[in-house]
Coordinates of C-alpha atoms in Angstrom, one line a residue:
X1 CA 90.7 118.9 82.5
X2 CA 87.5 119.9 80.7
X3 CA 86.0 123.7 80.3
X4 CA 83.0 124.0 82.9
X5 CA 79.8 124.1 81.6
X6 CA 77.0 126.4 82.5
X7 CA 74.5 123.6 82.6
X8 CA 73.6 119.9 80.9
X9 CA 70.7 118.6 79.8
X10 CA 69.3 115.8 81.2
X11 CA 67.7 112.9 78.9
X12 CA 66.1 109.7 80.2
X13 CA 65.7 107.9 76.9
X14 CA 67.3 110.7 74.3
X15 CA 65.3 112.2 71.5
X16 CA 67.3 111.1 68.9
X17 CA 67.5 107.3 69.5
X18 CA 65.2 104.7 70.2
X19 CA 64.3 104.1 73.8
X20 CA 65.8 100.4 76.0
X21 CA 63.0 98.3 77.2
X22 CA 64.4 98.9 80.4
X23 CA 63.4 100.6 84.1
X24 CA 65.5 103.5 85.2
X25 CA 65.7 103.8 89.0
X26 CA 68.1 106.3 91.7
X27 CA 69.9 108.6 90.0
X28 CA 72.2 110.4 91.2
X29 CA 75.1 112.9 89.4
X30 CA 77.8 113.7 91.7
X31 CA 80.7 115.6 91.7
X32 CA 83.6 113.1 92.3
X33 CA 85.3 114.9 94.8
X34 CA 82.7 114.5 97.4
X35 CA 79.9 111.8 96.8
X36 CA 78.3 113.1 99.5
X37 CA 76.7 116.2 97.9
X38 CA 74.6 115.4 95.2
X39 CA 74.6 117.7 92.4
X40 CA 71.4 116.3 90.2
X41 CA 69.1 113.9 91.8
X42 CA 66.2 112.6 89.4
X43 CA 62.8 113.1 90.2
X44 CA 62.6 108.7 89.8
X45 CA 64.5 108.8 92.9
X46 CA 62.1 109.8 94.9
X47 CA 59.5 108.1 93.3
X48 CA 60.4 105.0 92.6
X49 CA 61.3 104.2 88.8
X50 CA 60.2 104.3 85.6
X51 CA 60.4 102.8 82.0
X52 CA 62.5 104.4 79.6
X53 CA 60.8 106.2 76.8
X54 CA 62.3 108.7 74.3
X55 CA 62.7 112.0 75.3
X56 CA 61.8 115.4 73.2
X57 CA 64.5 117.3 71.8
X58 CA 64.6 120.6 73.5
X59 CA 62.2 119.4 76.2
X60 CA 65.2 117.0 78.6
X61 CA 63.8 115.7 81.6
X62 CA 66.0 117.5 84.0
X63 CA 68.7 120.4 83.5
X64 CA 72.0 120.3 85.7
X65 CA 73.1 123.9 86.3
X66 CA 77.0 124.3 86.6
X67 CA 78.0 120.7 86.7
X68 CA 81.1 119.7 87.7
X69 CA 83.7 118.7 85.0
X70 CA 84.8 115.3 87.8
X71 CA 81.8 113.6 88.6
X72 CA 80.1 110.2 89.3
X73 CA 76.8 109.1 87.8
X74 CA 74.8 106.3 89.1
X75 CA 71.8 104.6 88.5
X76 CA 69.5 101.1 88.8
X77 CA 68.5 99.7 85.6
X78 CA 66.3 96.7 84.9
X79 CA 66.2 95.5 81.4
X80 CA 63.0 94.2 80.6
X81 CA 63.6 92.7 76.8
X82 CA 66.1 93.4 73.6
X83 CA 65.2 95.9 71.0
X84 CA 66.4 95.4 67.1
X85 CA 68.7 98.9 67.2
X86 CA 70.5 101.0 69.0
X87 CA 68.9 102.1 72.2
X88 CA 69.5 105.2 74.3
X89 CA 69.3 104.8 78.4
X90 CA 70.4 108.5 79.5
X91 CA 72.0 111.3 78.6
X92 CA 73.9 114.2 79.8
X93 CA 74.0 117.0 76.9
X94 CA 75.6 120.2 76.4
X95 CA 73.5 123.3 76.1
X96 CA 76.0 124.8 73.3
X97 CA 76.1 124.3 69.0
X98 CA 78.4 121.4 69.5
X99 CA 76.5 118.1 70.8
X100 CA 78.7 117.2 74.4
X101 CA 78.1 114.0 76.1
X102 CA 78.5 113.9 79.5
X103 CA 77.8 111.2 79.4
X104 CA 75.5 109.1 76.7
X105 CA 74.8 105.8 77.6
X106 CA 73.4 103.2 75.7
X107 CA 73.0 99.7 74.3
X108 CA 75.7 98.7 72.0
X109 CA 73.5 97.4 69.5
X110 CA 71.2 94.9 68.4
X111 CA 70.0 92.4 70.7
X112 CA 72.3 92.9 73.5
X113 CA 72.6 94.2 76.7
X114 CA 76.1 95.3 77.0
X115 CA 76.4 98.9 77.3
X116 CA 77.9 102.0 75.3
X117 CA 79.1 105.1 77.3
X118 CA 79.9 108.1 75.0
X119 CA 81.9 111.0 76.3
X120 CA 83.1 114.0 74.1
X121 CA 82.3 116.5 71.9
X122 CA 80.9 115.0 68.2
X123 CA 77.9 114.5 66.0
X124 CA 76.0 112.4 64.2
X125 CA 77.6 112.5 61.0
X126 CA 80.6 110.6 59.8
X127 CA 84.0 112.0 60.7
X128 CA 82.8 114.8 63.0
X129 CA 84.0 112.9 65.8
X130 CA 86.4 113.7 69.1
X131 CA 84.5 111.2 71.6
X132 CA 85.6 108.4 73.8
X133 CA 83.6 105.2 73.4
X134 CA 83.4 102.4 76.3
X135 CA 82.0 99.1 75.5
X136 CA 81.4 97.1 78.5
X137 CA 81.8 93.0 78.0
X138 CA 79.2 92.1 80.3
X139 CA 75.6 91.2 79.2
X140 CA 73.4 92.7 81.6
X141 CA 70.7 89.8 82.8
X142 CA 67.1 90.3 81.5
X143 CA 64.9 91.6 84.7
X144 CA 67.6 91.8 87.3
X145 CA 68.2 95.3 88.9
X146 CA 71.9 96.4 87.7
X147 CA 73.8 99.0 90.1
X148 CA 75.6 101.1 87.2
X149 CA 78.5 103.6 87.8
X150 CA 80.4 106.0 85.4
X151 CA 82.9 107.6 87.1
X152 CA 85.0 110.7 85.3
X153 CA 87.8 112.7 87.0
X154 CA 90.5 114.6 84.7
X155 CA 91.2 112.3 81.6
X156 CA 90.6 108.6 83.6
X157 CA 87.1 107.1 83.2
X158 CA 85.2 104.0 84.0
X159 CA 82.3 102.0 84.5
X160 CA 81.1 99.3 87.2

């Protein structure tokens, strides 16, 4: 089991990547032993959704007070068209000197759509790592609305 946090930042699009050409919709960040009580609801929720665009470092979209170390995140995406790199979808990021993802999602790379969910302590540089990578199969269909999941609870993860 992971250390609780005393709260996350929230990224749609992260500062430090380029942004999908995609549409964000109904997130929700719940604590996986009851779905029922949501602990972070996004403002795009209520209204409606919007495209992704890169967040400023320092300046995340949303900030999750105490979250809980077993949780469920879900969302709607619609990918509207394939960048040339790396691009960032959401994050979920520490508040401490150590980057956390909680997790980092993404697209794997270069003109697909299959997805990349980080998870861990780490950084950017090379052999500073101690996260868990998932790489989904599936292409995700160009503008279709995509129900995603990432559920965590103990040391199990996984994604629908």
């Amino acid at each position: 089991t992971r250390a609780p946090l005393d709260k996350v930042n929230v990224y749609i699009g992260d500062p430090w990547s380029e942004a999908a050409n995609a549409i964000i919709s109904d997130i929700s960040f719940t604590e996986a032993v009851d779905n029922t009580k949501p602990t972070f609801v996004s403002d795009y929720f209520y209204s409606g959704s919007q495209l992704i665009t890169p967040s400023v470092d320092g300046q995340p979209d949303a900030v999750v007070f105490n979250p809980p170390t077993d949780y469920s995140l879900k969302f709607t995406l619609e990918v509207k068209g394939l960048v040339d790199v790396w691009t960032s979808i959401i994050s979920f990021i520490g508040d401490d000197d150590n980057l956390l993802f909680l997790p980092s999602l993404y697209f794997q790379h270069q003109g697909t759509t299959k997805m990349r969910v980080v998870m861990g302590y780490g950084s950017y540089a090379p052999d500073s790592d101690n996260r868990l990578y998932i790489h989904t199969d599936k292409e995700l269909t160009l503008l279709k609305k995509h129900s995603i999941e990432v559920h965590v609870y103990g040391t199990k993860s996984s994604v629908y």
